[in-house]
mmCIF file of C-alpha atoms in Angstrom:
data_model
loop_
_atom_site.group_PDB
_atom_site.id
_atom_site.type_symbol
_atom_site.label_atom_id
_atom_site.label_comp_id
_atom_site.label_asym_id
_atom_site.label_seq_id
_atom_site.Cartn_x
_atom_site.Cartn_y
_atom_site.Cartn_z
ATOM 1 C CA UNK H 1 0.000 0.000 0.000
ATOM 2 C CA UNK H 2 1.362 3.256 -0.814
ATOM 3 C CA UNK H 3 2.266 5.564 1.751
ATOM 4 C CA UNK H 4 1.275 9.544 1.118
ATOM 5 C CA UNK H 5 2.873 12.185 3.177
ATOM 6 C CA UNK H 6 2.122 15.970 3.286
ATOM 7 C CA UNK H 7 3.950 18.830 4.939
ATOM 8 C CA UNK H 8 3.014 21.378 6.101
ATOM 9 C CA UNK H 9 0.133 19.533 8.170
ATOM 10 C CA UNK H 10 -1.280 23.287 8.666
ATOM 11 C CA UNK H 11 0.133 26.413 6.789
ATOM 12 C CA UNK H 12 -0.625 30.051 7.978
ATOM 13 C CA UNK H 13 0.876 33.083 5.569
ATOM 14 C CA UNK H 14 -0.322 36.416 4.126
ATOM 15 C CA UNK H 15 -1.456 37.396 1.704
ATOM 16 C CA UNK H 16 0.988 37.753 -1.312
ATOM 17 C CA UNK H 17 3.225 35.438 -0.257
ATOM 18 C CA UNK H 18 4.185 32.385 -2.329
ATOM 19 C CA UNK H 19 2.959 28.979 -1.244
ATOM 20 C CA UNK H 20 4.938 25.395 -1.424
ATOM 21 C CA UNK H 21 2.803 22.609 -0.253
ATOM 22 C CA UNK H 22 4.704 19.195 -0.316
ATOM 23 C CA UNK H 23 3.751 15.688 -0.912
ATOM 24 C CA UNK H 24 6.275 12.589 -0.735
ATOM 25 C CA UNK H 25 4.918 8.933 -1.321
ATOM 26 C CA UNK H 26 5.845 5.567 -1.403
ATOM 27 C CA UNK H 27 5.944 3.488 -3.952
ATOM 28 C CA UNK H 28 5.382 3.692 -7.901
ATOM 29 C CA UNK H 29 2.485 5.609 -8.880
ATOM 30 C CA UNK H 30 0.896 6.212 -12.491
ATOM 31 C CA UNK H 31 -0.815 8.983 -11.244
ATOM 32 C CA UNK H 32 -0.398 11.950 -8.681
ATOM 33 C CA UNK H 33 -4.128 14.321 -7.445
ATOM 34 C CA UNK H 34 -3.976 17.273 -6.208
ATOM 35 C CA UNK H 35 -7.248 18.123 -4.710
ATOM 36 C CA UNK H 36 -8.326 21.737 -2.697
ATOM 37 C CA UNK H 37 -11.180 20.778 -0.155
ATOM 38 C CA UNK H 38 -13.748 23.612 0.647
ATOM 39 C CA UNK H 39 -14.622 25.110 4.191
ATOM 40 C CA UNK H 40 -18.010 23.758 3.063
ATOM 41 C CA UNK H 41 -16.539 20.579 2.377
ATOM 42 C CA UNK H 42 -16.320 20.277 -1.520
ATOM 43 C CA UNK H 43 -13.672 18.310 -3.067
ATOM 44 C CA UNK H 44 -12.129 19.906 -6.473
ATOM 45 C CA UNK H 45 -9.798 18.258 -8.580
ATOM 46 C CA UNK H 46 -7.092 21.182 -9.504
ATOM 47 C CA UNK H 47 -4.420 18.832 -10.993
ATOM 48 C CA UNK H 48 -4.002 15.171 -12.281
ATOM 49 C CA UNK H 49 0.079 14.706 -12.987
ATOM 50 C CA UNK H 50 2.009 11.665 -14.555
ATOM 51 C CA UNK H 51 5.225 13.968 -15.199
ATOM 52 C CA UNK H 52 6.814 17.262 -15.598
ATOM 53 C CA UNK H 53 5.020 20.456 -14.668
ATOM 54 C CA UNK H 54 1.296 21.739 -14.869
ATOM 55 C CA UNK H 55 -0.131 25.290 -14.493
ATOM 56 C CA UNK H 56 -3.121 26.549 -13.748
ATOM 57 C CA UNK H 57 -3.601 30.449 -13.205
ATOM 58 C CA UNK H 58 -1.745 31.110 -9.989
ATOM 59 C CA UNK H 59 -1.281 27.454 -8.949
ATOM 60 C CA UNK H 60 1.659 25.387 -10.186
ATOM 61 C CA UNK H 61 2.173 21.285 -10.163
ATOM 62 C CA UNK H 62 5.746 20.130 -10.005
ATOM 63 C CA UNK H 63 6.086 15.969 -9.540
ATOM 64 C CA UNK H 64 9.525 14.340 -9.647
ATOM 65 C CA UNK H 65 9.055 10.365 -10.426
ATOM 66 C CA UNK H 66 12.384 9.245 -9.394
ATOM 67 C CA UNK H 67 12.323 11.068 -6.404
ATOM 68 C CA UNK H 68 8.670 10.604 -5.643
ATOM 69 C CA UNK H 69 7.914 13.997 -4.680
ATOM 70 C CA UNK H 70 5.500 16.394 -5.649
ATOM 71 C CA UNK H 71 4.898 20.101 -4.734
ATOM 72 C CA UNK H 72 1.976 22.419 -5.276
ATOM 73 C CA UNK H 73 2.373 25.823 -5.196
ATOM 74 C CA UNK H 74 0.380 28.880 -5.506
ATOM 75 C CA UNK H 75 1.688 32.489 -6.826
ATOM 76 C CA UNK H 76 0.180 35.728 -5.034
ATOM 77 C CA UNK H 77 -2.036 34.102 -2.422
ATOM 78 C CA UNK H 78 -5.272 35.353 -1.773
ATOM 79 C CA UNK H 79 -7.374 34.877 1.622
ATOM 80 C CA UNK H 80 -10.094 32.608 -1.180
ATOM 81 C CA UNK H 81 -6.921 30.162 -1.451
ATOM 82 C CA UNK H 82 -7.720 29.065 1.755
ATOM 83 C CA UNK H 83 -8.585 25.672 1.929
ATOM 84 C CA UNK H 84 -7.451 21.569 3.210
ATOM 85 C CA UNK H 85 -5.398 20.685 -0.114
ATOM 86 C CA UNK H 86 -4.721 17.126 -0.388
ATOM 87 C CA UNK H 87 -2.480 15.234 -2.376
ATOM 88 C CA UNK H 88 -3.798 11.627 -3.675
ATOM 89 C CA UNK H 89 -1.882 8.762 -5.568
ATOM 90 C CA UNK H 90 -2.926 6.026 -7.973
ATOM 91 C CA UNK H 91 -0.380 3.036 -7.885
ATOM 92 C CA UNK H 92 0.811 1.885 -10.940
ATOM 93 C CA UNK H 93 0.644 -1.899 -11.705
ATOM 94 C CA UNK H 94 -2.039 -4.051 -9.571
ATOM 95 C CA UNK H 95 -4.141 -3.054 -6.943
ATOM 96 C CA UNK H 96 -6.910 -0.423 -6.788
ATOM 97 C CA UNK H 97 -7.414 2.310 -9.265
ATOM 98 C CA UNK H 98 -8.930 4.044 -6.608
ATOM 99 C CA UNK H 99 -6.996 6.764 -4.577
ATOM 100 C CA UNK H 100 -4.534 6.988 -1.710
ATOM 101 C CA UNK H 101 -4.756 10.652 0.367
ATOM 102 C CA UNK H 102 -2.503 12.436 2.204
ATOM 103 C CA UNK H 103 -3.560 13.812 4.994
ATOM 104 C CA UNK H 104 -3.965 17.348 3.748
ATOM 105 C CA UNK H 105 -2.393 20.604 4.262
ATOM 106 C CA UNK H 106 -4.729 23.206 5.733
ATOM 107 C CA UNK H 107 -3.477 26.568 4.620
ATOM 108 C CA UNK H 108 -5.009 30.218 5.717
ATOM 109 C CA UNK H 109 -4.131 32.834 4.463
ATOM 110 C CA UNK H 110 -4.733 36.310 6.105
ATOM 111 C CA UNK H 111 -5.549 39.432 4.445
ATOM 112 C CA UNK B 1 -23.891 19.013 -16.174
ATOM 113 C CA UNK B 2 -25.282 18.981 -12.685
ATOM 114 C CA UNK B 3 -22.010 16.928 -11.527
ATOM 115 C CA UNK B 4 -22.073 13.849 -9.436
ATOM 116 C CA UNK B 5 -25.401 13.967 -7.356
ATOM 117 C CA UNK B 6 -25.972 12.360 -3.438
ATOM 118 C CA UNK B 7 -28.077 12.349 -1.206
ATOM 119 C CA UNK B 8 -28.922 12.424 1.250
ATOM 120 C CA UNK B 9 -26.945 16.005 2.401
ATOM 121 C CA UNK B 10 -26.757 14.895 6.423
ATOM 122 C CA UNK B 11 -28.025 11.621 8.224
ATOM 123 C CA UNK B 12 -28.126 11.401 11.724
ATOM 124 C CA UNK B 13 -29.291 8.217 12.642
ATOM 125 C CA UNK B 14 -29.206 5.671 15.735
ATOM 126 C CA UNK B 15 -26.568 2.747 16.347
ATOM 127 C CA UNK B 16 -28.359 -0.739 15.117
ATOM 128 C CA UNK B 17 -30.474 1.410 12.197
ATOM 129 C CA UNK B 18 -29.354 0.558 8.298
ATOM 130 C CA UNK B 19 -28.408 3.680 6.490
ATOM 131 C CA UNK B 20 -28.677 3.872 2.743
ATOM 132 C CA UNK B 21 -26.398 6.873 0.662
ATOM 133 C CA UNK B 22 -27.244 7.285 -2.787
ATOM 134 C CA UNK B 23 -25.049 8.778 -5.566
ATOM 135 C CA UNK B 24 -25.596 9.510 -8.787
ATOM 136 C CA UNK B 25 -22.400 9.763 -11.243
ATOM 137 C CA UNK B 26 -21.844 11.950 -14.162
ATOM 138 C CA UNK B 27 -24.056 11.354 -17.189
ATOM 139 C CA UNK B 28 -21.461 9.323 -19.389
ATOM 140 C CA UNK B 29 -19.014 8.504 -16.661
ATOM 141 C CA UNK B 30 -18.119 4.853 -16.524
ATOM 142 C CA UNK B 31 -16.204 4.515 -13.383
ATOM 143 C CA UNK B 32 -17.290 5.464 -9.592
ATOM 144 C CA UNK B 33 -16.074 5.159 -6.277
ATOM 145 C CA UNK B 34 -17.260 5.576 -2.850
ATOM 146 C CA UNK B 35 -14.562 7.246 -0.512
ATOM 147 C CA UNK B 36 -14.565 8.208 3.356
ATOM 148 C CA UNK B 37 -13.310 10.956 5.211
ATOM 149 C CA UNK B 38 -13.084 11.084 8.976
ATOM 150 C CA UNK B 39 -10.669 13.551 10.738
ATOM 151 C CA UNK B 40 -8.453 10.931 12.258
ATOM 152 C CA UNK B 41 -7.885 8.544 8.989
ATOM 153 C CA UNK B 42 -8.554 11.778 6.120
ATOM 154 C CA UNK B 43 -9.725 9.931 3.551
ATOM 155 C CA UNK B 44 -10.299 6.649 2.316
ATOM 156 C CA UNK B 45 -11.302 4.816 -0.990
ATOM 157 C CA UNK B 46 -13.857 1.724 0.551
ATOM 158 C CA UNK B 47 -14.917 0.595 -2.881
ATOM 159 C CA UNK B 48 -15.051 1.235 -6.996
ATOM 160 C CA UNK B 49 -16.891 0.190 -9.489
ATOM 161 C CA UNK B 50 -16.051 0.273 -13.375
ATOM 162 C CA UNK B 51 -18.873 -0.519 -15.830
ATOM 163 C CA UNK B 52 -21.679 -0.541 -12.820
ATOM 164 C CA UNK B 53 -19.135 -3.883 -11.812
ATOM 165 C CA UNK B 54 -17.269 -3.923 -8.679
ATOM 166 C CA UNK B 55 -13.368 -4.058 -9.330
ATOM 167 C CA UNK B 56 -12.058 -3.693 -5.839
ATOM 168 C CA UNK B 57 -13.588 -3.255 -1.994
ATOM 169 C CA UNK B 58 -10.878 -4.405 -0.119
ATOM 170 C CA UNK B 59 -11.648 -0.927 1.407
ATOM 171 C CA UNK B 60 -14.570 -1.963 2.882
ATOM 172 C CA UNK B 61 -14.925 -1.778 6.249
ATOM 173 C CA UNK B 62 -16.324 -5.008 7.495
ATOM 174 C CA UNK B 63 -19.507 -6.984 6.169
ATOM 175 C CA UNK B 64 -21.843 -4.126 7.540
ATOM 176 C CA UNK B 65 -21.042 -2.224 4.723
ATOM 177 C CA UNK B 66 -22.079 -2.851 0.813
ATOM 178 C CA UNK B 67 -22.431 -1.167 -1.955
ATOM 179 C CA UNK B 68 -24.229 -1.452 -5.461
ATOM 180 C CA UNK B 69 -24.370 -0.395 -8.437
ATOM 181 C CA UNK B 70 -27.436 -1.691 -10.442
ATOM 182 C CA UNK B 71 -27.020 0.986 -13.529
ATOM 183 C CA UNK B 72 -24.674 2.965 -14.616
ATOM 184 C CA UNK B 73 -26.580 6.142 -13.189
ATOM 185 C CA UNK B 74 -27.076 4.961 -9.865
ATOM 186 C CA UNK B 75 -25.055 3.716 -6.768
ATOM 187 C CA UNK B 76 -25.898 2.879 -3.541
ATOM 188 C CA UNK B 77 -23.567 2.139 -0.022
ATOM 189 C CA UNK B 78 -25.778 0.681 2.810
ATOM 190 C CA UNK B 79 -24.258 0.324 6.530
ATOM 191 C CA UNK B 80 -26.407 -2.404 8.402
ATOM 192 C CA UNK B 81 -26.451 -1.934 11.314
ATOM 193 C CA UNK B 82 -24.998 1.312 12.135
ATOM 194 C CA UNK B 83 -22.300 1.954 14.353
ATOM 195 C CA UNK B 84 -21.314 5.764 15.967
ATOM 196 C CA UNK B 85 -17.605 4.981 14.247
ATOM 197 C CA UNK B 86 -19.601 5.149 10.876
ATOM 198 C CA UNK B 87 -20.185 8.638 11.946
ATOM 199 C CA UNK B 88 -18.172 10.335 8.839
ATOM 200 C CA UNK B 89 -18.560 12.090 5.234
ATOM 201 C CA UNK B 90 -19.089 9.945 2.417
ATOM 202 C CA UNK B 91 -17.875 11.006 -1.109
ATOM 203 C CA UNK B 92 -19.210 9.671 -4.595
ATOM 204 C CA UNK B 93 -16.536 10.400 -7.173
ATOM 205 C CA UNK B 94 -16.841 9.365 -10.895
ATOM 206 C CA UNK B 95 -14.811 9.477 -13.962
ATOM 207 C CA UNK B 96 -14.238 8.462 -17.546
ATOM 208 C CA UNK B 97 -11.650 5.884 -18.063
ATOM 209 C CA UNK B 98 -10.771 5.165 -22.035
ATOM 210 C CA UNK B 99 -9.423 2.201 -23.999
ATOM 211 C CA UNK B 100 -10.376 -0.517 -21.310
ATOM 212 C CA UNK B 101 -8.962 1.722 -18.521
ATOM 213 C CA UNK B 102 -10.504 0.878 -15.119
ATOM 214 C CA UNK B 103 -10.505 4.402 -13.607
ATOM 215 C CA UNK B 104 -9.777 7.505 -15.684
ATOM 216 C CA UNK B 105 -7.474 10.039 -14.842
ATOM 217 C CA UNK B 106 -9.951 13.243 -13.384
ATOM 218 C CA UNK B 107 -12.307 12.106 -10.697
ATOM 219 C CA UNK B 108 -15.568 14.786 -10.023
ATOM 220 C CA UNK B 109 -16.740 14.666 -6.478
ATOM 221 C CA UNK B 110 -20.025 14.906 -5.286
ATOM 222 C CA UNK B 111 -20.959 17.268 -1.993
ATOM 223 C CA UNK B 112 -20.672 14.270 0.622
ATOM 224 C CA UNK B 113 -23.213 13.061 2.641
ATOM 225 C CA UNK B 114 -22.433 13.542 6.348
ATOM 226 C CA UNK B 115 -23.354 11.022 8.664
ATOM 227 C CA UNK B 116 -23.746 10.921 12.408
ATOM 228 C CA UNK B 117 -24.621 7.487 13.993
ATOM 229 C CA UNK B 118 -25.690 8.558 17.638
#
């Protein structure tokens, strides 16, 4: 079973700053989620990543294979960036297509 | 699209009672899963189904929990009986897997029903 790690656990900053949210796993994956949960509750996918690099307005996807490691960060936070975002694997080969979670990162960020 | 549908919203029901959670999936979408999310374990896939059949619930809990999945617009996870450590949201996710995929790449979430076993 593949292990998922996140760090920061919690993440306080202001706003402006430039975010780096971290996520380490386990084993081989053939797919790395990142996923922003709502105050309310609602799950969004903002990123699916294999490889490489992905952007997405002010949010940026980094994921290094060989070190299995992948960082999400955000440009010129705003207080509506804040949110639980949680990093999720699918393991390559066998085994469940399904998800694996990290714990999240729960970020504020103050006006 | 009105994305992936559930209901109900918030259960609160009593330890012994069977609780039903209903999802409905993306119009089109061939694969759907039914996660859990407590605040000591975050969350957790219990089981997925491609093609309304199930492909893996070795994250089901114990036999008190099933789930089916008689068409492909309509799911169902049933606790019987209830216990207050059910007490947790439940997400309905689907996606569109291609070329004999199993799961596709973005999963769509529904709102989560919470539930509260007193």
């Amino acid at each position: 079973k593949n292990e998922v790690e996140q760090s920061p656990q919690n993440l306080t900053a202001q706003e402006g700053e430039f975010i780096t949210i971290n996520c380490s796993y386990s084993v081989g994956i053939s797919a790395l989620h990142w996923l922003q949960q709502h105050p309310g509750g609602g799950i969004v996918s903002l990123f699916m990543l294999s490889s490489g690099k992905k952007k997405h307005g002010r949010l940026i996807a980094t994921i290094n294979i060989q070190e299995k490691h992948s960082s999400l960060h955000i440009t010129a936070s705003h207080p509506r960036d804040s949110a639980v975002y949680i990093c999720a694997v699918r393991s390559e080969g066998g085994g469940a297509d399904g998800l694996t979670f990290g714990k999240g990162t729960h970020l504020i960020i103050q006006p | 699209d009105a994305g992936v549908i559930q209901s109900p919203r918030h259960e609160v029901t009593e330890m012994g009672q069977e609780v039903t959670l209903r999802c409905k999936p993306i119009s089109g979408h061939n694969s759907l899963f039914w996660y859990r999310q407590t605040m000591m374990r975050g969350l957790e896939l219990l089981i997925y189904f491609n093609n309304n059949v199930p492909i893996d619930d070795s994250g089901m809990p114990e036999d008190r929990f099933s789930a089916k999945m008689p068409n492909a617009s309509f799911s169902t996870l049933k606790i019987q009986p209830s216990e207050p450590r059910d007490s947790a949201v439940y997400f309905c996710a689907s996606s569109l897997a291609f070329f004999g995929r199993r799961a596709g790449d973005t999963q769509y979430f529904g709102p989560g029903t919470r539930l509260t076993v007193l």
